[in-house]
Short mmCIF file of C-alpha atoms in Angstrom, two decimals:
data_model
loop_
_atom_site.label_atom_id
_atom_site.label_comp_id
_atom_site.label_asym_id
_atom_site.label_seq_id
_atom_site.Cartn_x
_atom_site.Cartn_y
_atom_site.Cartn_z
CA MET A 215 73.31 -137.56 -197.28
CA MET A 216 76.95 -137.10 -196.25
CA MET A 217 76.29 -133.45 -195.35
CA ILE A 218 73.40 -134.42 -193.06
CA LYS A 219 75.54 -137.07 -191.37
CA HIS A 220 78.34 -134.54 -190.69
CA THR A 221 75.84 -131.99 -189.39
CA LEU A 222 74.31 -134.54 -187.01
CA ILE A 223 77.72 -135.61 -185.72
CA PHE A 224 78.79 -131.99 -185.23
CA THR A 225 75.55 -131.18 -183.40
CA LEU A 226 75.91 -134.20 -181.14
CA LEU A 227 79.53 -133.36 -180.29
CA PHE A 228 78.59 -129.73 -179.64
CA TRP A 229 75.92 -130.69 -177.08
CA VAL A 230 78.16 -133.26 -175.40
CA ALA A 231 80.82 -130.56 -174.98
CA ILE A 232 78.31 -128.07 -173.58
CA PHE A 233 76.93 -130.54 -171.04
CA SER A 234 80.43 -131.60 -169.99
CA LEU A 235 81.43 -128.00 -169.34
CA GLN A 236 78.29 -127.34 -167.34
CA ALA A 237 78.80 -130.46 -165.23
CA GLN A 238 82.29 -129.32 -164.25
CA GLN A 239 81.60 -125.64 -163.64
CA ILE A 240 82.85 -124.03 -160.48
CA LYS A 241 79.90 -123.17 -158.28
CA HIS A 242 80.17 -119.66 -156.87
CA VAL A 243 77.69 -119.70 -154.01
CA ASP A 244 76.37 -117.29 -151.40
CA VAL A 245 76.80 -117.73 -147.66
CA ASP A 246 73.64 -119.79 -147.16
CA GLU A 247 74.47 -122.21 -149.98
CA PHE A 248 78.06 -122.47 -148.73
CA GLN A 249 76.77 -123.32 -145.23
CA LYS A 250 74.55 -126.04 -146.72
CA ALA A 251 77.52 -127.46 -148.62
CA ILE A 252 79.61 -127.46 -145.43
CA ASN A 253 76.83 -129.28 -143.58
CA ALA A 254 76.64 -131.86 -146.38
CA GLY A 255 80.34 -132.68 -145.96
CA GLY A 256 83.37 -132.36 -148.13
CA LEU A 257 86.74 -130.70 -147.86
CA LEU A 258 86.59 -127.13 -146.48
CA VAL A 259 89.72 -125.13 -147.33
CA ASP A 260 90.76 -121.61 -146.37
CA VAL A 261 93.31 -120.41 -148.97
CA ARG A 262 94.25 -117.15 -147.19
CA THR A 263 97.64 -116.30 -145.70
CA GLU A 264 98.63 -117.23 -142.15
CA GLY A 265 98.15 -113.64 -141.01
CA GLU A 266 94.61 -113.52 -142.41
CA VAL A 267 93.69 -116.84 -140.81
CA LYS A 268 94.75 -115.50 -137.39
CA GLU A 269 91.82 -113.07 -137.69
CA GLY A 270 89.46 -116.05 -137.71
CA LYS A 271 88.42 -118.91 -139.97
CA ILE A 272 85.36 -121.03 -140.57
CA LYS A 273 85.24 -123.90 -138.08
CA GLY A 274 86.68 -127.09 -139.50
CA ALA A 275 88.51 -125.44 -142.39
CA LYS A 276 91.94 -126.65 -143.37
CA HIS A 277 94.43 -123.86 -144.00
CA TRP A 278 96.24 -124.20 -147.33
CA ASP A 279 97.83 -120.85 -148.20
CA TRP A 280 97.34 -120.25 -151.93
CA PHE A 281 100.75 -118.53 -152.11
CA ASP A 282 102.60 -121.35 -150.35
CA ASP A 283 104.96 -123.37 -152.55
CA ASN A 284 103.50 -126.54 -151.02
CA PHE A 285 99.88 -125.79 -151.99
CA ASP A 286 99.89 -128.42 -154.75
CA LYS A 287 101.18 -131.13 -152.38
CA ASN A 288 97.94 -130.82 -150.40
CA LEU A 289 95.96 -131.87 -153.47
CA LYS A 290 97.60 -135.27 -153.84
CA ASN A 291 95.62 -138.32 -152.77
CA LEU A 292 92.32 -136.43 -152.48
CA ASP A 293 89.09 -137.99 -153.71
CA LYS A 294 88.19 -135.99 -156.83
CA LYS A 295 84.52 -136.95 -156.53
CA LYS A 296 84.05 -135.39 -153.08
CA PRO A 297 83.02 -131.75 -152.77
CA VAL A 298 85.70 -129.12 -152.26
CA LEU A 299 84.61 -125.90 -150.53
CA LEU A 300 87.03 -123.00 -150.94
CA TYR A 301 87.11 -119.51 -149.51
CA CYS A 302 89.51 -116.62 -149.09
CA HIS A 303 89.13 -112.97 -148.11
CA SER A 304 86.86 -111.82 -150.93
CA ASP A 305 86.75 -114.61 -153.58
CA GLY A 306 89.80 -113.87 -155.77
CA ARG A 307 92.23 -116.54 -154.58
CA SER A 308 89.49 -119.08 -153.95
CA THR A 309 88.38 -118.71 -157.57
CA GLU A 310 91.95 -119.31 -158.74
CA ALA A 311 92.25 -122.32 -156.44
CA ALA A 312 88.87 -123.62 -157.65
CA GLU A 313 90.09 -123.41 -161.24
CA LYS A 314 93.16 -125.47 -160.27
CA PHE A 315 91.00 -128.11 -158.57
CA GLN A 316 88.73 -128.24 -161.60
CA LYS A 317 91.65 -128.66 -164.03
CA LEU A 318 92.86 -131.56 -161.91
CA GLY A 319 89.53 -133.32 -162.38
CA PHE A 320 87.61 -132.46 -159.22
CA THR A 321 83.92 -132.55 -160.10
CA GLN A 322 82.29 -130.63 -157.22
CA VAL A 323 84.09 -127.37 -156.55
CA TYR A 324 82.48 -124.52 -154.60
CA SER A 325 83.82 -121.01 -154.00
CA LEU A 326 82.26 -118.66 -151.45
CA ASN A 327 81.09 -115.43 -153.12
CA LYS A 328 82.81 -112.45 -151.50
CA GLY A 329 84.72 -114.82 -149.21
CA ILE A 330 84.96 -114.59 -145.45
CA VAL A 331 83.96 -110.93 -145.67
CA ALA A 332 80.45 -112.04 -146.69
CA TRP A 333 80.52 -114.85 -144.13
CA LYS A 334 81.21 -112.44 -141.27
CA LYS A 335 78.77 -109.85 -142.62
CA ALA A 336 76.05 -112.53 -142.52
CA GLY A 337 76.82 -113.06 -138.83
CA LYS A 338 78.27 -116.54 -139.31
CA PRO A 339 80.75 -117.71 -136.67
CA VAL A 340 84.52 -117.84 -137.05
CA GLU A 341 87.08 -119.46 -134.79
CA LYS A 342 90.51 -118.11 -133.90
#
């Protein structure tokens, strides 16, 4: 009887852990899904360097350079339940930034697959 009880408890905890991880996964999305997420609202953040941003950014994006010492200051006082939409040049830095947001408790974190390269390739507009 005790063995069955332990097995049931273990199984229950296992599934709770799995569902919790799935609920907080970073969503790597293609250009069309990213556009839909932008249209739905949330915080759009370009994590590229100043020089890269001068080549053009997605309209409405905030520029928070991933390499800037002040990057973490930008995260204070943000609503962790609102979507965060991140992009960089090709998805490396935005994935790292997304992991940071997730660790801080943000529940809806999106990263643009292949970054602004894919955005431009799809013919989406950028502003300078």
